[in-house]
Coordinates of C-alpha atoms in Angstrom, one line a residue:
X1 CA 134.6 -116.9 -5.9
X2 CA 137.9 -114.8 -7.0
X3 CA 137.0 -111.5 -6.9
X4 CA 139.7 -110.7 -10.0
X5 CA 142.2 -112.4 -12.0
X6 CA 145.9 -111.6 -13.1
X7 CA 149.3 -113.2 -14.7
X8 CA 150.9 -110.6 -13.3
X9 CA 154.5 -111.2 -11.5
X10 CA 154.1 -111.8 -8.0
X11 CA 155.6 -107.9 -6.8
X12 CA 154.9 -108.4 -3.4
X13 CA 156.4 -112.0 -3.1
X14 CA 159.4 -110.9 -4.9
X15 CA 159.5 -107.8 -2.9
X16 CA 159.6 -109.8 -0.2
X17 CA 162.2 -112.4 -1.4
X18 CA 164.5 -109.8 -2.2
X19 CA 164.8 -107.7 1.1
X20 CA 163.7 -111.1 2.8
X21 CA 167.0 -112.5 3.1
X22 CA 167.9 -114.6 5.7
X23 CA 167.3 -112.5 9.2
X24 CA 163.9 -111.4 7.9
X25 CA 162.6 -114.9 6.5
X26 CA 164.6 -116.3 9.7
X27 CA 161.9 -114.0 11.8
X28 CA 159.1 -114.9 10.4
X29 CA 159.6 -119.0 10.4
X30 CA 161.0 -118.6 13.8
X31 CA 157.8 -117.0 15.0
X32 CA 155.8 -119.7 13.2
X33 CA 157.7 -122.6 15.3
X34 CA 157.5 -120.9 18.1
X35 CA 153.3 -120.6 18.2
X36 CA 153.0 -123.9 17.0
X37 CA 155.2 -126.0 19.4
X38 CA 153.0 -123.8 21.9
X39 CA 149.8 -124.8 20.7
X40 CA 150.8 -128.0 20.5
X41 CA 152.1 -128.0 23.9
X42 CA 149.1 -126.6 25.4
X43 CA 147.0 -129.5 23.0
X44 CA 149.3 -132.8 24.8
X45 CA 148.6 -130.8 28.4
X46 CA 144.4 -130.6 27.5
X47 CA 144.9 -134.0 26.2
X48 CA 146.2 -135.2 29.0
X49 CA 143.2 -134.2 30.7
X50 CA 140.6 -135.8 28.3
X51 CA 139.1 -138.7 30.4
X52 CA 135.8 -139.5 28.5
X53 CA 133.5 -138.8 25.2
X54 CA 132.1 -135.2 27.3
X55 CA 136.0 -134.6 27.6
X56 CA 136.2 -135.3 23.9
X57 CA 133.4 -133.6 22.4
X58 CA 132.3 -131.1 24.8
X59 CA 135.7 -130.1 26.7
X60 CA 133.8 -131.6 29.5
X61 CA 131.0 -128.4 30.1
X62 CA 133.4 -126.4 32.3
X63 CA 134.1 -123.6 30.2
X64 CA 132.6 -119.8 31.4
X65 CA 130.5 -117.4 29.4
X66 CA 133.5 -115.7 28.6
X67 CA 135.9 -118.3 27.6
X68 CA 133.4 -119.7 25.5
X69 CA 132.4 -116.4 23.8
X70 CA 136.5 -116.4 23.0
X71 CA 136.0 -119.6 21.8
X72 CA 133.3 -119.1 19.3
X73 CA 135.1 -115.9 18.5
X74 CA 138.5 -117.9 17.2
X75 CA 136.2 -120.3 15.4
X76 CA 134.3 -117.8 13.4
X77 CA 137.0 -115.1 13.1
X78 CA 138.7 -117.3 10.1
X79 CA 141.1 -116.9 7.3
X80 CA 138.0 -115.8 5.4
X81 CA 137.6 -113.1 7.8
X82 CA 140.9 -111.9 8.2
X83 CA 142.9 -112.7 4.6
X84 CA 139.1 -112.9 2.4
X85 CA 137.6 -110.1 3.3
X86 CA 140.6 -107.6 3.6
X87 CA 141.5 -108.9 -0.1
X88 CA 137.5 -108.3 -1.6
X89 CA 137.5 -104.9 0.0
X90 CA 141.2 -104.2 -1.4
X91 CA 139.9 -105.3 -4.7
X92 CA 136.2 -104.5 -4.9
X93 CA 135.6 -101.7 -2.2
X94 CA 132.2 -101.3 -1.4
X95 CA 130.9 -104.7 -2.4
X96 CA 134.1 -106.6 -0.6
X97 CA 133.0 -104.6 2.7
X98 CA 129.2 -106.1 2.3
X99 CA 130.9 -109.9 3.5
X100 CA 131.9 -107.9 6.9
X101 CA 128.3 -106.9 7.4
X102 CA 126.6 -110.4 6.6
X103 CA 128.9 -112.2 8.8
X104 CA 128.4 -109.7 11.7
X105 CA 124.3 -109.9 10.8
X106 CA 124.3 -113.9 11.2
X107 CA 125.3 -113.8 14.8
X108 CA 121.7 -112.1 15.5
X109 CA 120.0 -115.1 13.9
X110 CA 122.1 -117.5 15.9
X111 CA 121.3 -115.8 19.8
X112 CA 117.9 -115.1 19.0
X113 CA 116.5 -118.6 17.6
X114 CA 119.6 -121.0 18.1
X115 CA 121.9 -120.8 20.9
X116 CA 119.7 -121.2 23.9
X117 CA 117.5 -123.6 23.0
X118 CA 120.4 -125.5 21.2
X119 CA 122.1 -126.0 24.4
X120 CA 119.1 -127.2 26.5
X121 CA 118.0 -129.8 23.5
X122 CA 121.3 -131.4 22.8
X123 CA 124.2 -133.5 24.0
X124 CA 127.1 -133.1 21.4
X125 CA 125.6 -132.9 18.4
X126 CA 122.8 -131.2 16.2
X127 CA 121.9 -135.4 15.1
X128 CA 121.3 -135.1 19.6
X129 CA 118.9 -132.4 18.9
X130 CA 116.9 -134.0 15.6
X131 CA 117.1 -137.9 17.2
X132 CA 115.1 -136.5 20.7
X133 CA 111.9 -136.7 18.8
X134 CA 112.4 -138.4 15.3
X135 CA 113.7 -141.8 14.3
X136 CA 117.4 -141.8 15.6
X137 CA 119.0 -143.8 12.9
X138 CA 118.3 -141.9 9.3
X139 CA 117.9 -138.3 11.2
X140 CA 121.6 -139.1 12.7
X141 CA 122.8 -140.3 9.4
X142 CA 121.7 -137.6 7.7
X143 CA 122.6 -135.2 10.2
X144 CA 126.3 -136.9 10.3
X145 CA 126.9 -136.8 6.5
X146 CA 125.3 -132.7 6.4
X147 CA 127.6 -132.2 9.2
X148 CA 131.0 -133.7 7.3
X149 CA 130.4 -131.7 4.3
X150 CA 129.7 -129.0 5.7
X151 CA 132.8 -128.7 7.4
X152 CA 134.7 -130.0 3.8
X153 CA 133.3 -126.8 2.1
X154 CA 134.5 -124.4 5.1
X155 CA 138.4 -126.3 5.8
X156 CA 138.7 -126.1 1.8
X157 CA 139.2 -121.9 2.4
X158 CA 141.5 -122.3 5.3
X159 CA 143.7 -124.5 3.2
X160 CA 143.8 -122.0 0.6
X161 CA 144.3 -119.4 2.9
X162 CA 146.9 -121.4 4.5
X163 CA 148.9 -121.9 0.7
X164 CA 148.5 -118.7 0.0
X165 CA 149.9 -116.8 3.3
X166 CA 152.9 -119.2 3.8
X167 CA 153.9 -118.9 0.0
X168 CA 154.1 -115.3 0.5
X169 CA 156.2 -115.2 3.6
X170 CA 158.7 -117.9 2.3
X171 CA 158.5 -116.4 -1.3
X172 CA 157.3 -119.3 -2.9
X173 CA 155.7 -119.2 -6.1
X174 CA 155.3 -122.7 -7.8
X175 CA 152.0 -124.8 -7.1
X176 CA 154.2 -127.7 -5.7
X177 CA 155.6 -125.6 -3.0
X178 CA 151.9 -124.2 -2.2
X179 CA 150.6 -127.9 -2.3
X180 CA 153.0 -128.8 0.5
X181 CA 152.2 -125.6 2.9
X182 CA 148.4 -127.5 2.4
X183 CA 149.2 -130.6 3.1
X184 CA 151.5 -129.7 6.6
X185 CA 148.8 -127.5 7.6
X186 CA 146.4 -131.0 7.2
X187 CA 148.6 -132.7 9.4
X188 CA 149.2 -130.0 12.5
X189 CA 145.2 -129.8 12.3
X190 CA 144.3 -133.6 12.5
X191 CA 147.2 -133.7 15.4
X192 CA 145.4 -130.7 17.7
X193 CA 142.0 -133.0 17.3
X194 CA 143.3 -136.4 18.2
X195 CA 145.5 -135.1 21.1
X196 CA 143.4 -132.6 22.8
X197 CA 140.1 -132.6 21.7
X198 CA 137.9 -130.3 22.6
X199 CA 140.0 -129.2 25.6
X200 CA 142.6 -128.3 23.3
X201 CA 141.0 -127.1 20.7
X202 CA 138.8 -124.7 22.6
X203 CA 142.6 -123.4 24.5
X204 CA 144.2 -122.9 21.0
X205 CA 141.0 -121.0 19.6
X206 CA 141.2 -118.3 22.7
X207 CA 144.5 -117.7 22.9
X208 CA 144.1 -117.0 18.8
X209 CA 140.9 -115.0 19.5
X210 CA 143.0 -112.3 21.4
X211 CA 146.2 -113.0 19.1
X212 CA 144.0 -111.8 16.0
X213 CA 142.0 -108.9 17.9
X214 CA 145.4 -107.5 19.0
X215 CA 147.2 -108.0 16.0
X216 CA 144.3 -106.6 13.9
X217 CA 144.1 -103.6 16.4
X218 CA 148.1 -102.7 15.7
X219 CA 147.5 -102.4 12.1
X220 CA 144.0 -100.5 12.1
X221 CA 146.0 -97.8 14.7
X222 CA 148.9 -97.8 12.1
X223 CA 146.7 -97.5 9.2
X224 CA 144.7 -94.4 10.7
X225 CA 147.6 -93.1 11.7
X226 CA 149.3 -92.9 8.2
X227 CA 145.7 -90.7 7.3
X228 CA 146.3 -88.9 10.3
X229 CA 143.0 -90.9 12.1
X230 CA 140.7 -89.1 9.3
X231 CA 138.6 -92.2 7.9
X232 CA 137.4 -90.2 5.0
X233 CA 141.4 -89.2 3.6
X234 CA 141.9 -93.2 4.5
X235 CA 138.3 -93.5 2.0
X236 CA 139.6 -91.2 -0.8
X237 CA 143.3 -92.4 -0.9
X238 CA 142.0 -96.1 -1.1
X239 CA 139.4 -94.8 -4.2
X240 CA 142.1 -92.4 -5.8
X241 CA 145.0 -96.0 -5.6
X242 CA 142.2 -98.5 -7.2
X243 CA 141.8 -97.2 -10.3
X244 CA 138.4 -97.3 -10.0
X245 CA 137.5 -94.1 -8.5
X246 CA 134.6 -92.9 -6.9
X247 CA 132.6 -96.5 -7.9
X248 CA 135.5 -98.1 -5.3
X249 CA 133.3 -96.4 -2.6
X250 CA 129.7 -97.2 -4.1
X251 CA 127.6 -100.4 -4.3
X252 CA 127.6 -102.2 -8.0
X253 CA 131.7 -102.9 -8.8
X254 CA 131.2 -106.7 -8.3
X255 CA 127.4 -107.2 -7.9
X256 CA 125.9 -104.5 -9.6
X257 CA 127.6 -104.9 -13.8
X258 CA 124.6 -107.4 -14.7
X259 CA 121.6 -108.5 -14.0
X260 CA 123.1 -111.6 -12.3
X261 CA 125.6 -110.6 -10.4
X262 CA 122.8 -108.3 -8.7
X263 CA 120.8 -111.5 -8.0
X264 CA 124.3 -113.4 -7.3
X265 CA 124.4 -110.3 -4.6
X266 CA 121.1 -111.3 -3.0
X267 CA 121.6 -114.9 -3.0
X268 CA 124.9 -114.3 -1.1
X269 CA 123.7 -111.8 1.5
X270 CA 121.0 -114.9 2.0
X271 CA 123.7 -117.5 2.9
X272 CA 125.7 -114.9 5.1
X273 CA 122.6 -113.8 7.3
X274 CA 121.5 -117.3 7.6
X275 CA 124.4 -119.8 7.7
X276 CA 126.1 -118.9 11.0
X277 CA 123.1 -121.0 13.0
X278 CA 123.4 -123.9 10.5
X279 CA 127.6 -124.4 10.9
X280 CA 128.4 -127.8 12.9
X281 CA 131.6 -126.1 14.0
X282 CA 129.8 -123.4 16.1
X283 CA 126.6 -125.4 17.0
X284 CA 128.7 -127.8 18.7
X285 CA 130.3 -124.9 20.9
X286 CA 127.0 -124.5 22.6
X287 CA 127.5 -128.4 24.6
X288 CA 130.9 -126.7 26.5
X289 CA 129.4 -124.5 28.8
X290 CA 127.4 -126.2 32.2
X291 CA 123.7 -124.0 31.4
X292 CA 122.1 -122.2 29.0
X293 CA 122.2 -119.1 30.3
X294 CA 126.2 -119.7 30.3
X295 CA 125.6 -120.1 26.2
X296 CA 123.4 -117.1 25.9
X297 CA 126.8 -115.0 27.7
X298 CA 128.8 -116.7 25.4
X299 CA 127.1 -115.6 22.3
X300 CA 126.8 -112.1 23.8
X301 CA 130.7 -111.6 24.4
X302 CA 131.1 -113.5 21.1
X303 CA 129.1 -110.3 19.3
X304 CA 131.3 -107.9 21.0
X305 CA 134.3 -109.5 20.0
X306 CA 133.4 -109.9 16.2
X307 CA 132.1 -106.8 16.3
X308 CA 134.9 -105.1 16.8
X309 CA 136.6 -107.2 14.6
X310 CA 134.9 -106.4 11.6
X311 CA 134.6 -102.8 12.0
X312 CA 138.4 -103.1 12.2
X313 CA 138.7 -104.7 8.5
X314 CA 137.8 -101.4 7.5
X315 CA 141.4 -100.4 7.9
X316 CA 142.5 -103.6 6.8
X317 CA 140.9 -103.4 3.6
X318 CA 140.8 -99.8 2.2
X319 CA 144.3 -99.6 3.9
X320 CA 145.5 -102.2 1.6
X321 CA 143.9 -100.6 -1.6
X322 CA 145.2 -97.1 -0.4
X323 CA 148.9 -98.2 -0.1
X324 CA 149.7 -101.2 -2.3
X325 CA 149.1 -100.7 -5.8
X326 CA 146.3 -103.7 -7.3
X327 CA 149.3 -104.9 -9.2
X328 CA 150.8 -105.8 -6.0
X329 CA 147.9 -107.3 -4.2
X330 CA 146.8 -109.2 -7.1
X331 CA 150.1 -110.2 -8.4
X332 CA 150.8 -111.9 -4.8
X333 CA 147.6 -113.7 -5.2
X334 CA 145.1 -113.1 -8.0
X335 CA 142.2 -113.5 -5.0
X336 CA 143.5 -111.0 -2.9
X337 CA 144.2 -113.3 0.1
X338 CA 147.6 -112.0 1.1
X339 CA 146.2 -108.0 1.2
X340 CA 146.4 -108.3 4.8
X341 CA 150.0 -109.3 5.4
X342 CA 151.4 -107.3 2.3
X343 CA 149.6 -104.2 4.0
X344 CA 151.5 -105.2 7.3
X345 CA 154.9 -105.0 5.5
X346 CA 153.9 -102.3 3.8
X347 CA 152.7 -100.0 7.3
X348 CA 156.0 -100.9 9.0
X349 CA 158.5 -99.7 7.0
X350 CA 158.6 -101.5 3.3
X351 CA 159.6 -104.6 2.6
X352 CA 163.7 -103.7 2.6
X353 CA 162.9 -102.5 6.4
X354 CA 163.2 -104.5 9.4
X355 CA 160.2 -102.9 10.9
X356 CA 158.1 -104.0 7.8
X357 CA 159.7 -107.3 8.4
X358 CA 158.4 -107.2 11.9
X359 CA 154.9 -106.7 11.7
X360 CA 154.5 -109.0 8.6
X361 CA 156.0 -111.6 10.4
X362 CA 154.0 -110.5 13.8
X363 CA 150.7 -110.6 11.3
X364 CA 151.2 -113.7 9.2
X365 CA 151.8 -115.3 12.1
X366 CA 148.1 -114.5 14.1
X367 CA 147.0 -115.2 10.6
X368 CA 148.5 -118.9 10.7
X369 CA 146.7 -119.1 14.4
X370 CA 143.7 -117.9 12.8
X371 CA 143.7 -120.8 10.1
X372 CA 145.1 -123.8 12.1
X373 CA 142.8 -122.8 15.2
X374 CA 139.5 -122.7 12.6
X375 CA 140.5 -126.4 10.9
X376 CA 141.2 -127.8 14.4
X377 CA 137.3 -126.4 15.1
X378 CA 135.9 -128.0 11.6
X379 CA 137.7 -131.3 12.1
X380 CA 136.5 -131.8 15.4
X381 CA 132.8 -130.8 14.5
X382 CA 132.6 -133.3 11.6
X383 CA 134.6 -136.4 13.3
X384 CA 132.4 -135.6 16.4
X385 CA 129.5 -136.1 13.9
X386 CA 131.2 -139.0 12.2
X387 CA 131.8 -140.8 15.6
X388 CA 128.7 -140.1 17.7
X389 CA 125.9 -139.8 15.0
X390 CA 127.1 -142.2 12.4
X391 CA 129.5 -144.5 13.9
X392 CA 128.2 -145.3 17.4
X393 CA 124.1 -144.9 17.0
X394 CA 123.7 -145.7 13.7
X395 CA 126.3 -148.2 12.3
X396 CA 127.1 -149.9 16.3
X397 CA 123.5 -148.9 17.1
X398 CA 124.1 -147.3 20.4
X399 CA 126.4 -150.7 21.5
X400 CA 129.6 -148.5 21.1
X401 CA 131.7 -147.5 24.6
X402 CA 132.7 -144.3 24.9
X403 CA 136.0 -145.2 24.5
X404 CA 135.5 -146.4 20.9
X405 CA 133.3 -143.8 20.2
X406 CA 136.4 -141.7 20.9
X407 CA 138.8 -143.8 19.1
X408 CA 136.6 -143.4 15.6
X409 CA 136.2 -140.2 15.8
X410 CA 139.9 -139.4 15.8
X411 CA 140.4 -142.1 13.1
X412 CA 137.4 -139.8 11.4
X413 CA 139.5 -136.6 11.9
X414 CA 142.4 -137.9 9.8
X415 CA 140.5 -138.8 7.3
X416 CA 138.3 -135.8 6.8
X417 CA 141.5 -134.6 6.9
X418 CA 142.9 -136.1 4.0
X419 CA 139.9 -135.3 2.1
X420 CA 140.4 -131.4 3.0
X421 CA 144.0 -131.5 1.8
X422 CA 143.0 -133.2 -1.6
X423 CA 140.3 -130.4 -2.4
X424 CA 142.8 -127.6 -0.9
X425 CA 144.9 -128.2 -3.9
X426 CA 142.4 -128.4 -6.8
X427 CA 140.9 -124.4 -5.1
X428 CA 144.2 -122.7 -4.6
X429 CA 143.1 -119.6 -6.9
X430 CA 139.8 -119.1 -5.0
X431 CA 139.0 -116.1 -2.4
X432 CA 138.3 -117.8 0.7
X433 CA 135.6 -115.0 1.6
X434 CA 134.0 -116.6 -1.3
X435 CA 134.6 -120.2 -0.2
X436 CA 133.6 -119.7 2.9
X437 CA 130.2 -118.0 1.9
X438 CA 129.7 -121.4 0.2
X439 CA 129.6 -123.2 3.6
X440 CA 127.3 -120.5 4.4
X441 CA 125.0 -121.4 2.2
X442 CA 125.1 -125.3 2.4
X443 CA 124.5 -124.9 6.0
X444 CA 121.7 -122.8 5.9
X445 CA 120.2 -125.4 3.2
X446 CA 120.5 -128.5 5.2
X447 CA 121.3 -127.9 8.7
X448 CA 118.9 -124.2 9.5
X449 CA 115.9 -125.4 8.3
X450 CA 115.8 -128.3 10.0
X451 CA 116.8 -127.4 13.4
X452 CA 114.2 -124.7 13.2
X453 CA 111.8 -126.5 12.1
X454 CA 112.7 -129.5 14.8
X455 CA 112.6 -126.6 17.9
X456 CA 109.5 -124.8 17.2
X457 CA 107.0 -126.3 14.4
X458 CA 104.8 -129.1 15.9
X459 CA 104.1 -131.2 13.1
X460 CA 107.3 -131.9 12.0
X461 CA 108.3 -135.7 11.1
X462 CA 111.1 -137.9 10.8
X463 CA 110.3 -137.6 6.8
X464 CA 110.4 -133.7 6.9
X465 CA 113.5 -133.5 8.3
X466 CA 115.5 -135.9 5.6
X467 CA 113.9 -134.2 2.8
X468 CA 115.2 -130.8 4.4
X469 CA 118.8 -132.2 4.9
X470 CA 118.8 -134.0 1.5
X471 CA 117.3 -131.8 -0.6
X472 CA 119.5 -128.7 0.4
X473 CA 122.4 -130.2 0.8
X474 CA 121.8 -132.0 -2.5
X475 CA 120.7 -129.1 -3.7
X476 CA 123.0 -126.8 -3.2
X477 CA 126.2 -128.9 -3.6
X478 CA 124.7 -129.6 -7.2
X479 CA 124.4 -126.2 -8.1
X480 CA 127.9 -125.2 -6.6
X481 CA 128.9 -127.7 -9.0
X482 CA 127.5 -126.6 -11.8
X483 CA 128.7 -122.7 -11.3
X484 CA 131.7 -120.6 -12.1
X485 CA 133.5 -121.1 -8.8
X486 CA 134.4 -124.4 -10.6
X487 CA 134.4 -124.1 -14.5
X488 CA 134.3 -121.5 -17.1
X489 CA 135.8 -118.8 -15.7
X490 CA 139.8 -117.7 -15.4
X491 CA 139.3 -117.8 -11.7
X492 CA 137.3 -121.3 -11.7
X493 CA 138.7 -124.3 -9.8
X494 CA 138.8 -126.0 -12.8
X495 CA 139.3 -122.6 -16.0
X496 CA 140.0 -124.7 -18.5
X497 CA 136.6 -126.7 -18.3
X498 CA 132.9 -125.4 -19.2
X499 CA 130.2 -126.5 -17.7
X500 CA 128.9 -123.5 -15.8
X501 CA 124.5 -124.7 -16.2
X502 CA 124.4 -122.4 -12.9
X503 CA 125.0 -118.5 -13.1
X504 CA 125.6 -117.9 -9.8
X505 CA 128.7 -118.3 -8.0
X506 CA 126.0 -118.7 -4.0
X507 CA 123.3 -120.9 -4.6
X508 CA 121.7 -119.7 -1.6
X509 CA 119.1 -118.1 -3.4
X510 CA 117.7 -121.1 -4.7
X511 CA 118.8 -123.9 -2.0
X512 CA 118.2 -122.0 0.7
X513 CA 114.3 -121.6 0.3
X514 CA 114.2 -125.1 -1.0
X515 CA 115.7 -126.6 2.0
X516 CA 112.6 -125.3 4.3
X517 CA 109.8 -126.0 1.5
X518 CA 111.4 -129.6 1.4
X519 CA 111.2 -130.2 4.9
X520 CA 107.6 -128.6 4.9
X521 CA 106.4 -130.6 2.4
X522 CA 107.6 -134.2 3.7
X523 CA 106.1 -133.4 7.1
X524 CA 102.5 -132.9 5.9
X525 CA 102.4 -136.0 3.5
X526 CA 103.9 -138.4 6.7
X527 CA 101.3 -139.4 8.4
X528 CA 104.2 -140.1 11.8
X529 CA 102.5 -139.4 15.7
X530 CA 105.5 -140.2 17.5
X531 CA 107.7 -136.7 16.2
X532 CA 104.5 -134.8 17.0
X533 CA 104.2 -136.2 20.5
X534 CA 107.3 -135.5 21.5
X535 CA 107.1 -131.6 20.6
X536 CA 105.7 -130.9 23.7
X537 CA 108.3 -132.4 25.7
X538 CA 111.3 -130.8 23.2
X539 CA 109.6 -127.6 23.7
X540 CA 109.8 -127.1 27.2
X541 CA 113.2 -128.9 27.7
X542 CA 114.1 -126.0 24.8
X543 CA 113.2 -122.9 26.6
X544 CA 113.6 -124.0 30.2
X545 CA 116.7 -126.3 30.0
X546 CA 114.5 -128.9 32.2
X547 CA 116.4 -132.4 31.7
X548 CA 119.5 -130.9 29.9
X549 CA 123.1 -131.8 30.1

């Protein structure tokens, strides 16, 4: 979902190449090392201490409200939050800012209906939560396969992000060289799942949580002071640079030229609000803490933290379109993803300044965090899946030891990982706001629906929920298909095809509300007793945490 499209030389990479040299390119690859040999390191010591599958898939419940909240904050802070969205506001204004607020929005729909009840229903997985009161083996298979592509759709926009933020620092500007940067970033990823788990995993998303905030913080400070901390000259410099004027600042530049892109607008603000309680990689942060209440905290700091966040990408955004001309963002990368780092250089000094030097290297490098702490999340959410839903209840029908449960699920993670470095390539030109909002949307087609549905509607059956999961995830992965975020447009995964049936680029607007009438619909044709039975008993394990882990 590129926001924009241009030939244009790459300004900012040559910019870079040029005053880059060797101290400055030195700097930043040196800082790169340096965080991941300590990630790594702190992965082999968590490993260490991995002991059994609650080790492995839920870091063994001993995380706090806090540490947790950290957690989930790394996880959902990603590259679409920190390279995406500063590049749609730097390139769209108004309508790029709109991904900030629907992000921050779905965290409501996650505390109020998902998190607690979540935590007392479950063990590691939502398949835990569906197989309590319908038939275990198709609710887990389903479950396992939603789980696994939902987590393809959201590593797919790190490994962009990931191409497109190394090529910048090391000046690279040929698809080989960005096809590479994908396929290392693959392999650290599926190494911090095997080695460490959870445990390691949940240690590398914290220490990025408060990497990101504080880098983030340094460049919002800078920015405001540059505009002499006056948001509305930060506002009319960023309008005055676009080219586009006052219409930078108003609704309409993207989703308000045709009558589609308005509906395109709605079907997007659908998957945002409603896709953060549907995404495997945060449901399954719920099983670390030891209670529910402990989950509840964790969701509240989590708010904070993101909150904060976003408001900051203010700066990050309309700073970038207020001192780097669109040539320059766009000619970097025609999505917009390296706005963020290019307005890092740019606030420190230039890029023929050691200074500007500095702070891109300081801020590429929380922006690598921020991309290898996010796949390390995904992987282990769908080869958690993979292992527990799939491999040991359904295809070892509950026969499988915990040790080679644990033993398929890091043969899972490389893998899925394989599979995330194949489609990485083919989406390089892609925003990865726009990806991301994608995964949104599948997961509030197949995974919301049914987990709602499952926690609070009595008659729901075994049938219900695998028409919910099929259909929406059939549904929209179809339709994603079939749009221009893969043929028929310059920006297109695949431009030079045409096949676009599908006008919108977020079919949220269709999948979404299928997904629930789905499930609806194949619980009052099934005539099943035993799912309605067992309500009761969900219910109150639900909202008391009677009988859970």
């Amino acid at each position: 979902m590129s926001l924009t499209h241009s030939l244009a030389p790459a300004t900012g990479q040559v910019q870079l190449a040029a005053a880059g040299a060797s101290q400055h390119r030195t700097l930043i690859v040196t800082l790169f090392i340096v965080f991941v040999l300590l990630t790594l390191g702190i992965t082999v010591w968590a490993g260490r201490k991995t002991k059994d599958a609650t080790d492995f898939y839920a870091g063994g419940r001993e995380f706090s409200g806090l540490q947790n909240g950290l957690a989930i904050s790394g996880d959902y802070m990603s590259a679409a939050s920190f390279l995406g969205i500063a590049g749609a506001i730097s390139l769209a204004g108004y309508d790029g800012f709109l991904y900030s607020i629907g992000f921050l929005v779905a965290w409501l729909v996650a505390l109020v209906l998902v998190a607690e009840p979540l935590r007392n229903s479950g063990r590691y997985t939502m398949g835990d939560v569906l197989a309590f009161r319908m038939r275990q083996r198709p609710v887990r298979t389903a479950a396992g396969i939603s789980t696994i592509v939902v987590s393809i759709f959201y590593l797919l926009a790190q490994m962009v992000g990931a191409g497109a933020l190394v090529a910048l620092l090391l000046g690279i500007t040929g698809d080989t060289g960005k096809n590479l940067i994908v396929v290392l970033v693959g392999v650290v990823m599926v190494l911090y799942v095997t080695i460490g788990g959870m445990k390691g995993t949940t240690w590398v998303q914290m220490i990025k949580a408060c990497l990101l905030i504080g880098g983030t913080l340094v460049v919002t400070v800078l920015v405001f002071h540059k505009f002499h901390y006056n948001l509305s000259s930060l506002l009319g410099a960023a309008a005055e640079n676009s080219g586009k004027g006052a219409a930078f600042l108003e609704p309409g530049l993207k989703y308000g030229v045709t009558t589609t892109s308005k509906i395109d607008f709605i079907s997007l603000g659908l998957a945002l609000v409603l896709g953060t309680a549907g995404l495997p990689h945060i449901l399954i942060r719920f099983y670390t803490v030891p209670t529910a209440k402990a989950a509840r905290k964790s969701v509240n700091w989590a708010i904070g933290i993101i909150g904060v966040f976003y408001l900051m990408t203010i700066a990050l955004g309309f700073g970038a379109a207020a001192l780097l001309s669109q040539d320059t963002i766009i000619g970097s990368d025609k999505a917009g993803n390296t706005a963020a780092p290019l307005l890092a250089q740019e606030i420190g000094g230039g890029a023929d300044s050691t200074g500007g030097a500095i702070l891109l290297a300081m801020i590429s490098a929380v922006a690598f965090a921020t991309i290898l702490a996010v796949v390390a999340g995904l992987t282990l959410a769908s080869s958690s899946s993979f292992a527990h839903d799939l491999y040991a209840n359904v295809i070892r029908k509950g026969q499988a030891t915990e040790k080679e449960e644990v033993s398929a699920a890091r043969i899972s993670s490389v893998v899925i990982g394989a599979v995330a470095i194949g489609l990485g390539i083919f989406a390089g030109g892609l925003n990865v706001a726009g990806l991301v909002a994608l995964a949104f949307a599948v997961a509030a087609s197949a995974n919301l629906p049914t987990i709602l549905y499952s926690l609070f509607w009595k008659r729901f059956t075994t049938r219900g929920a695998l028409w919910s999961i099929y259909g929406g995830l059939i549904s929209s992965v179809v339709l994603v298909f079939f749009s221009p975020v893969v043929t028929s447009k310059p920006t297109s995964m695949f431009p030079d095809a045409d096949f676009a049936l599908f006008p919108l680029e977020n079919p949220g607007l269709v999948s979404i509300p299928l997904g629930f009438l789905l499930g609806w619909i194949g619980s009052v044709v099934s005539k099943e007793e035993e799912a309605v039975k067992k309500h009761a008993e969900l219910e109150v394990r639900s909202l008391t945490g009677h009988g859970a882990l």
